[in-house]
mmCIF file of C-alpha atoms in Angstrom:
data_model
loop_
_atom_site.group_PDB
_atom_site.id
_atom_site.type_symbol
_atom_site.label_atom_id
_atom_site.label_comp_id
_atom_site.label_asym_id
_atom_site.label_seq_id
_atom_site.Cartn_x
_atom_site.Cartn_y
_atom_site.Cartn_z
ATOM 1 C CA MET A 146 211.354 40.484 -20.055
ATOM 2 C CA THR A 147 212.369 36.959 -19.062
ATOM 3 C CA THR A 148 211.005 34.443 -21.495
ATOM 4 C CA PRO A 149 209.528 31.528 -19.662
ATOM 5 C CA THR A 150 211.240 28.191 -20.118
ATOM 6 C CA THR A 151 209.437 25.266 -21.333
ATOM 7 C CA THR A 152 210.019 21.761 -19.776
ATOM 8 C CA THR A 153 209.477 18.680 -22.135
ATOM 9 C CA THR A 154 208.708 15.537 -20.471
ATOM 10 C CA THR A 155 209.857 12.329 -22.336
ATOM 11 C CA PRO A 156 207.018 9.834 -21.828
ATOM 12 C CA THR A 157 209.036 6.699 -20.269
ATOM 13 C CA THR A 158 208.130 3.242 -22.190
ATOM 14 C CA THR A 159 208.010 0.196 -20.465
ATOM 15 C CA THR A 160 209.905 -2.851 -22.220
ATOM 16 C CA PRO A 161 207.598 -5.770 -22.040
ATOM 17 C CA THR A 162 209.776 -9.093 -20.364
ATOM 18 C CA PRO A 163 210.326 -11.334 -23.244
ATOM 19 C CA LEU A 164 208.829 -14.747 -22.688
ATOM 20 C CA THR A 165 211.308 -17.114 -21.990
ATOM 21 C CA ALA A 166 211.205 -20.351 -24.510
ATOM 22 C CA PRO A 167 212.507 -23.662 -23.077
ATOM 23 C CA ARG A 168 215.695 -24.578 -23.949
ATOM 24 C CA PRO A 169 215.738 -27.706 -26.368
ATOM 25 C CA ASP A 170 217.800 -29.675 -23.797
ATOM 26 C CA GLU A 171 215.335 -28.904 -20.989
ATOM 27 C CA THR A 172 213.918 -32.053 -19.804
ATOM 28 C CA PRO A 173 210.107 -31.992 -19.200
ATOM 29 C CA ALA A 174 208.945 -32.381 -15.782
ATOM 30 C CA PRO A 175 208.381 -35.985 -15.199
ATOM 31 C CA THR A 176 204.784 -37.702 -15.078
ATOM 32 C CA PRO A 177 203.785 -37.984 -11.354
ATOM 33 C CA ALA A 178 203.654 -41.887 -10.400
ATOM 34 C CA ALA A 179 199.834 -43.221 -9.810
ATOM 35 C CA ALA A 180 201.627 -46.450 -8.357
ATOM 36 C CA ARG A 181 204.985 -48.102 -7.865
ATOM 37 C CA ALA A 182 206.398 -51.315 -6.972
ATOM 38 C CA VAL A 183 210.069 -51.326 -5.490
ATOM 39 C CA ASP A 184 212.155 -54.372 -5.245
ATOM 40 C CA VAL A 185 208.993 -56.451 -5.070
ATOM 41 C CA VAL A 186 209.452 -60.142 -4.020
ATOM 42 C CA LYS A 187 206.716 -62.805 -3.710
ATOM 43 C CA THR A 188 207.182 -66.658 -3.430
ATOM 44 C CA TYR A 189 204.541 -69.186 -3.410
ATOM 45 C CA GLY A 190 204.617 -72.602 -1.690
ATOM 46 C CA ARG A 191 207.778 -73.563 0.652
ATOM 47 C CA GLY A 192 210.968 -75.721 0.173
ATOM 48 C CA GLU A 193 211.545 -77.468 -2.805
ATOM 49 C CA ALA A 194 208.065 -76.275 -4.130
ATOM 50 C CA ALA A 195 208.714 -72.615 -3.753
ATOM 51 C CA VAL A 196 208.173 -70.762 -6.964
ATOM 52 C CA ARG A 197 209.312 -67.077 -6.442
ATOM 53 C CA ALA A 198 206.586 -65.361 -8.817
ATOM 54 C CA LEU A 199 208.112 -61.837 -8.494
ATOM 55 C CA ASP A 200 212.426 -61.253 -8.013
ATOM 56 C CA SER A 201 213.315 -57.819 -6.845
ATOM 57 C CA ALA A 202 210.396 -56.329 -9.175
ATOM 58 C CA SER A 203 210.360 -52.797 -9.718
ATOM 59 C CA VAL A 204 208.085 -50.522 -12.058
ATOM 60 C CA THR A 205 206.413 -46.994 -11.941
ATOM 61 C CA ILE A 206 203.023 -46.474 -13.160
ATOM 62 C CA PRO A 207 202.486 -42.963 -14.309
ATOM 63 C CA SER A 208 199.399 -41.114 -13.959
ATOM 64 C CA GLY A 209 197.139 -40.201 -16.287
ATOM 65 C CA ARG A 210 198.445 -43.248 -18.830
ATOM 66 C CA PHE A 211 197.500 -46.595 -20.028
ATOM 67 C CA THR A 212 199.817 -48.911 -19.260
ATOM 68 C CA ALA A 213 199.764 -52.643 -20.818
ATOM 69 C CA VAL A 214 202.021 -55.482 -18.683
ATOM 70 C CA MET A 215 202.957 -58.365 -20.875
ATOM 71 C CA GLY A 216 205.305 -61.130 -20.269
ATOM 72 C CA PRO A 217 205.626 -65.228 -21.094
ATOM 73 C CA SER A 218 203.170 -67.604 -19.369
ATOM 74 C CA GLY A 219 204.328 -67.513 -15.910
ATOM 75 C CA SER A 220 206.728 -64.503 -16.288
ATOM 76 C CA GLY A 221 204.994 -62.704 -12.895
ATOM 77 C CA LYS A 222 202.712 -60.251 -14.486
ATOM 78 C CA SER A 223 199.668 -61.093 -13.017
ATOM 79 C CA THR A 224 201.466 -61.399 -9.702
ATOM 80 C CA LEU A 225 202.747 -58.127 -10.405
ATOM 81 C CA VAL A 226 199.076 -56.544 -11.159
ATOM 82 C CA HIS A 227 197.770 -58.180 -8.138
ATOM 83 C CA ALA A 228 200.396 -56.873 -5.856
ATOM 84 C CA LEU A 229 200.212 -53.162 -7.197
ATOM 85 C CA ALA A 230 196.546 -53.519 -6.175
ATOM 86 C CA GLY A 231 196.749 -54.993 -2.669
ATOM 87 C CA LEU A 232 194.918 -58.114 -3.910
ATOM 88 C CA ASP A 233 198.379 -60.170 -2.697
ATOM 89 C CA HIS A 234 200.673 -59.932 0.288
ATOM 90 C CA ILE A 235 204.355 -59.627 -0.921
ATOM 91 C CA ASP A 236 207.441 -61.000 1.050
ATOM 92 C CA SER A 237 209.661 -58.035 0.596
ATOM 93 C CA GLY A 238 209.576 -54.506 -0.863
ATOM 94 C CA ARG A 239 207.114 -51.773 -1.340
ATOM 95 C CA ILE A 240 204.045 -51.232 -2.816
ATOM 96 C CA LEU A 241 203.330 -47.415 -3.165
ATOM 97 C CA LEU A 242 199.723 -45.944 -4.654
ATOM 98 C CA GLY A 243 200.398 -42.343 -4.650
ATOM 99 C CA ASN A 244 201.972 -41.803 -1.602
ATOM 100 C CA THR A 245 200.241 -44.431 0.498
ATOM 101 C CA ASP A 246 202.358 -47.570 1.591
ATOM 102 C CA LEU A 247 200.371 -50.508 1.043
ATOM 103 C CA THR A 248 202.376 -52.894 2.848
ATOM 104 C CA THR A 249 202.006 -50.841 6.136
ATOM 105 C CA LEU A 250 198.346 -51.614 5.819
ATOM 106 C CA SER A 251 195.945 -53.847 8.007
ATOM 107 C CA GLU A 252 193.534 -56.175 5.367
ATOM 108 C CA ARG A 253 190.612 -53.953 6.452
ATOM 109 C CA GLU A 254 192.649 -50.858 5.495
ATOM 110 C CA ARG A 255 193.546 -52.368 2.128
ATOM 111 C CA THR A 256 189.998 -53.458 1.544
ATOM 112 C CA LEU A 257 188.408 -49.846 2.022
ATOM 113 C CA LEU A 258 191.652 -48.494 -0.116
ATOM 114 C CA ARG A 259 190.462 -50.933 -3.138
ATOM 115 C CA ARG A 260 186.948 -50.040 -2.722
ATOM 116 C CA GLU A 261 187.216 -46.097 -2.777
ATOM 117 C CA ARG A 262 190.570 -45.613 -4.547
ATOM 118 C CA LEU A 263 190.838 -48.507 -7.119
ATOM 119 C CA GLY A 264 188.818 -49.747 -9.940
ATOM 120 C CA PHE A 265 188.556 -53.357 -11.635
ATOM 121 C CA VAL A 266 188.180 -54.861 -14.916
ATOM 122 C CA PHE A 267 187.840 -58.629 -15.156
ATOM 123 C CA GLN A 268 188.106 -60.826 -18.418
ATOM 124 C CA ALA A 269 184.451 -62.412 -16.989
ATOM 125 C CA PHE A 270 182.925 -59.690 -16.388
ATOM 126 C CA ASN A 271 181.496 -60.573 -12.727
ATOM 127 C CA LEU A 272 178.460 -58.439 -13.443
ATOM 128 C CA VAL A 273 175.367 -59.257 -11.129
ATOM 129 C CA PRO A 274 172.713 -60.761 -12.884
ATOM 130 C CA ALA A 275 169.672 -59.561 -11.253
ATOM 131 C CA LEU A 276 170.852 -56.439 -11.453
ATOM 132 C CA THR A 277 170.196 -53.770 -14.227
ATOM 133 C CA ALA A 278 173.054 -52.550 -16.367
ATOM 134 C CA ALA A 279 172.253 -49.100 -14.270
ATOM 135 C CA GLU A 280 172.300 -50.926 -11.191
ATOM 136 C CA ASN A 281 175.536 -52.692 -11.849
ATOM 137 C CA ILE A 282 177.532 -49.631 -12.710
ATOM 138 C CA ALA A 283 176.339 -47.986 -9.568
ATOM 139 C CA LEU A 284 177.564 -50.974 -7.432
ATOM 140 C CA PRO A 285 180.658 -49.839 -6.349
ATOM 141 C CA LEU A 286 178.716 -46.241 -4.968
ATOM 142 C CA THR A 287 175.906 -48.139 -3.631
ATOM 143 C CA LEU A 288 178.307 -50.351 -1.340
ATOM 144 C CA ALA A 289 180.023 -47.322 0.154
ATOM 145 C CA GLY A 290 176.779 -45.664 0.913
ATOM 146 C CA ARG A 291 177.241 -43.020 -1.728
ATOM 147 C CA ARG A 292 175.100 -41.413 -4.631
ATOM 148 C CA PRO A 293 176.022 -41.026 -8.224
ATOM 149 C CA ASP A 294 177.217 -37.751 -9.261
ATOM 150 C CA PRO A 295 174.081 -37.562 -11.895
ATOM 151 C CA ALA A 296 176.289 -35.338 -14.479
ATOM 152 C CA TRP A 297 179.258 -37.788 -14.463
ATOM 153 C CA ARG A 298 177.186 -40.700 -14.603
ATOM 154 C CA ALA A 299 175.414 -39.052 -17.810
ATOM 155 C CA GLU A 300 178.742 -38.408 -19.120
ATOM 156 C CA LEU A 301 179.861 -42.127 -18.306
ATOM 157 C CA VAL A 302 177.092 -43.655 -19.875
ATOM 158 C CA ASP A 303 177.029 -41.596 -23.217
ATOM 159 C CA MET A 304 180.855 -42.417 -23.774
ATOM 160 C CA LEU A 305 179.895 -46.277 -23.191
ATOM 161 C CA GLY A 306 177.146 -45.927 -25.515
ATOM 162 C CA LEU A 307 174.779 -47.514 -23.242
ATOM 163 C CA GLY A 308 172.131 -44.913 -23.115
ATOM 164 C CA GLY A 309 169.364 -47.707 -24.366
ATOM 165 C CA ARG A 310 170.466 -50.374 -22.450
ATOM 166 C CA LEU A 311 170.470 -49.203 -18.638
ATOM 167 C CA GLU A 312 167.519 -50.754 -18.030
ATOM 168 C CA HIS A 313 168.889 -54.378 -19.111
ATOM 169 C CA ARG A 314 169.872 -57.225 -17.013
ATOM 170 C CA PRO A 315 173.300 -58.831 -18.057
ATOM 171 C CA ALA A 316 171.690 -61.688 -20.026
ATOM 172 C CA GLN A 317 169.840 -59.492 -22.133
ATOM 173 C CA LEU A 318 173.474 -58.047 -23.507
ATOM 174 C CA SER A 319 175.949 -58.937 -25.708
ATOM 175 C CA GLY A 320 179.472 -59.600 -24.313
ATOM 176 C CA GLY A 321 180.685 -56.467 -25.633
ATOM 177 C CA GLN A 322 178.076 -54.783 -23.851
ATOM 178 C CA GLN A 323 178.814 -56.474 -20.813
ATOM 179 C CA GLN A 324 182.117 -55.305 -20.832
ATOM 180 C CA ARG A 325 181.207 -51.721 -21.237
ATOM 181 C CA VAL A 326 179.087 -52.141 -18.398
ATOM 182 C CA ALA A 327 181.716 -53.129 -16.409
ATOM 183 C CA ILE A 328 183.930 -50.539 -17.004
ATOM 184 C CA GLY A 329 181.340 -48.295 -16.090
ATOM 185 C CA ARG A 330 181.459 -49.825 -13.016
ATOM 186 C CA ALA A 331 185.563 -49.539 -12.594
ATOM 187 C CA LEU A 332 185.159 -45.648 -13.602
ATOM 188 C CA VAL A 333 181.761 -44.326 -11.697
ATOM 189 C CA ALA A 334 183.688 -43.688 -8.178
ATOM 190 C CA ARG A 335 186.463 -41.699 -10.101
ATOM 191 C CA PRO A 336 189.060 -44.155 -8.823
ATOM 192 C CA ASP A 337 193.466 -43.081 -9.204
ATOM 193 C CA LEU A 338 193.543 -46.179 -11.141
ATOM 194 C CA VAL A 339 191.858 -48.858 -13.043
ATOM 195 C CA PHE A 340 193.209 -52.594 -13.316
ATOM 196 C CA ALA A 341 192.165 -54.524 -16.160
ATOM 197 C CA ASP A 342 192.984 -58.233 -16.439
ATOM 198 C CA GLU A 343 192.554 -59.631 -19.984
ATOM 199 C CA PRO A 344 189.623 -57.460 -20.779
ATOM 200 C CA THR A 345 189.116 -58.684 -23.914
ATOM 201 C CA GLY A 346 189.601 -62.197 -23.637
ATOM 202 C CA ASN A 347 186.225 -63.094 -24.004
ATOM 203 C CA LEU A 348 185.337 -61.004 -26.723
ATOM 204 C CA ASP A 349 185.076 -61.242 -30.197
ATOM 205 C CA SER A 350 187.780 -58.847 -32.056
ATOM 206 C CA ARG A 351 185.487 -55.912 -33.258
ATOM 207 C CA SER A 352 183.828 -55.609 -29.763
ATOM 208 C CA GLY A 353 187.477 -56.266 -28.052
ATOM 209 C CA ALA A 354 188.667 -53.195 -30.398
ATOM 210 C CA ALA A 355 185.781 -51.064 -29.101
ATOM 211 C CA VAL A 356 186.766 -52.059 -25.799
ATOM 212 C CA LEU A 357 190.089 -50.921 -25.988
ATOM 213 C CA ALA A 358 189.416 -47.979 -28.039
ATOM 214 C CA PHE A 359 187.464 -46.752 -24.606
ATOM 215 C CA LEU A 360 190.066 -47.636 -22.312
ATOM 216 C CA ARG A 361 192.618 -45.690 -24.339
ATOM 217 C CA ASP A 362 190.372 -42.874 -24.559
ATOM 218 C CA ALA A 363 189.264 -42.665 -21.027
ATOM 219 C CA THR A 364 192.906 -41.936 -20.261
ATOM 220 C CA ARG A 365 193.110 -38.970 -22.964
ATOM 221 C CA SER A 366 189.927 -37.580 -22.003
ATOM 222 C CA LEU A 367 189.405 -37.994 -18.475
ATOM 223 C CA GLY A 368 192.728 -38.380 -17.481
ATOM 224 C CA GLN A 369 192.416 -41.659 -15.970
ATOM 225 C CA THR A 370 195.088 -44.323 -15.223
ATOM 226 C CA ILE A 371 194.754 -47.577 -16.428
ATOM 227 C CA VAL A 372 197.042 -51.112 -16.165
ATOM 228 C CA MET A 373 196.131 -54.035 -18.365
ATOM 229 C CA VAL A 374 197.282 -57.392 -18.167
ATOM 230 C CA THR A 375 197.253 -58.882 -21.703
ATOM 231 C CA HIS A 376 199.349 -61.699 -24.106
ATOM 232 C CA ASP A 377 197.660 -59.637 -26.951
ATOM 233 C CA PRO A 378 200.257 -57.311 -29.220
ATOM 234 C CA VAL A 379 197.289 -55.813 -30.898
ATOM 235 C CA ALA A 380 195.451 -55.081 -27.607
ATOM 236 C CA ALA A 381 199.184 -53.844 -25.981
ATOM 237 C CA ALA A 382 199.434 -51.410 -29.038
ATOM 238 C CA TYR A 383 196.440 -49.306 -27.566
ATOM 239 C CA ALA A 384 198.484 -48.455 -24.448
ATOM 240 C CA ASP A 385 200.657 -45.645 -23.972
ATOM 241 C CA GLN A 386 203.340 -47.845 -22.991
ATOM 242 C CA VAL A 387 204.166 -51.477 -22.318
ATOM 243 C CA VAL A 388 206.200 -52.766 -19.713
ATOM 244 C CA PHE A 389 207.484 -56.399 -20.159
ATOM 245 C CA LEU A 390 208.354 -59.265 -17.592
ATOM 246 C CA SER A 391 210.630 -62.312 -17.447
ATOM 247 C CA ASP A 392 211.060 -64.540 -14.877
ATOM 248 C CA GLY A 393 209.737 -62.287 -12.219
ATOM 249 C CA ARG A 394 211.409 -59.111 -13.107
ATOM 250 C CA VAL A 395 210.700 -56.117 -15.370
ATOM 251 C CA VAL A 396 212.779 -56.591 -18.090
ATOM 252 C CA ASP A 397 211.752 -53.701 -21.082
ATOM 253 C CA GLU A 398 209.723 -50.608 -21.461
ATOM 254 C CA LEU A 399 208.146 -49.530 -24.713
ATOM 255 C CA ALA A 400 206.681 -46.203 -25.462
ATOM 256 C CA ALA A 401 204.349 -45.660 -28.120
ATOM 257 C CA PRO A 402 203.705 -49.216 -29.069
ATOM 258 C CA THR A 403 202.545 -50.726 -32.165
ATOM 259 C CA ALA A 404 201.322 -54.312 -32.758
ATOM 260 C CA GLU A 405 204.666 -55.175 -34.765
ATOM 261 C CA SER A 406 206.973 -53.737 -32.220
ATOM 262 C CA VAL A 407 205.195 -55.531 -29.197
ATOM 263 C CA LEU A 408 205.404 -58.419 -31.070
ATOM 264 C CA ALA A 409 209.165 -58.446 -31.661
ATOM 265 C CA ARG A 410 210.246 -57.716 -28.085
ATOM 266 C CA MET A 411 207.923 -60.717 -27.049
ATOM 267 C CA ALA A 412 209.706 -63.022 -29.626
ATOM 268 C CA ARG A 413 213.095 -61.787 -27.952
ATOM 269 C CA LEU A 414 211.763 -62.869 -24.548
ATOM 270 C CA ASP A 415 210.555 -66.162 -25.615
ATOM 271 C CA ALA A 416 213.711 -66.763 -27.521
ATOM 272 C CA PRO A 417 216.235 -69.399 -25.535
ATOM 273 C CA GLU A 418 219.307 -68.101 -24.191
ATOM 274 C CA GLY A 419 221.806 -68.250 -26.402
ATOM 275 C CA ALA A 420 219.441 -68.164 -29.507
#
């Protein structure tokens, strides 16, 4: 009699693919650029009266970051920001907003680009006196023939702490509240980039600190890209990085700034040569 044979099947086990940890020496992917200036030259005046405000200036503005621009008086910081925003024509070089070369655009195309892709915050607020806070915030969308996104508008108003002030006109608001309305106006259209020119220059220290904290939080919570011109080391310390200009050139950059480290860099720029 034949004894039946029993075949034993050994179960196969699948070894999970181990996760590959990044090597310590690997460099993280660079943050994409929101804007770039490449070898930009800008001269005001002609002949012996000519003043070179930008002298082959180059800078990269990373996306989703808060960048402060500083430098001694006459260093070219405001001219550089005006060039990045397409407010000033340059003599040579390139200005890129994302992949758009501003130097190839007509004046009308620049105007449309600023309206659709940029936001601005000024030292003097520049609110329309006859409009309420809500109407001032919505003004860029009104001019573009677009309706506000109710959810986004509500989130913005809540973050700015303006819920009880929307029906007030500028004359009924404090300076800090007016600047928060101006920031809401700059952000309501979800721009690629916001330019702030001395945004706390007309505010007391407490109101200024609140405005700067909101600008910083807008980059961290909303992913907003902000470029701020300032002469104040305390204001610059709210930024993720500081770009320093001198004699029309970008001469230094500082990451994770503090008021003390910014002040020390500025002191070096202000010091006479050989000192």
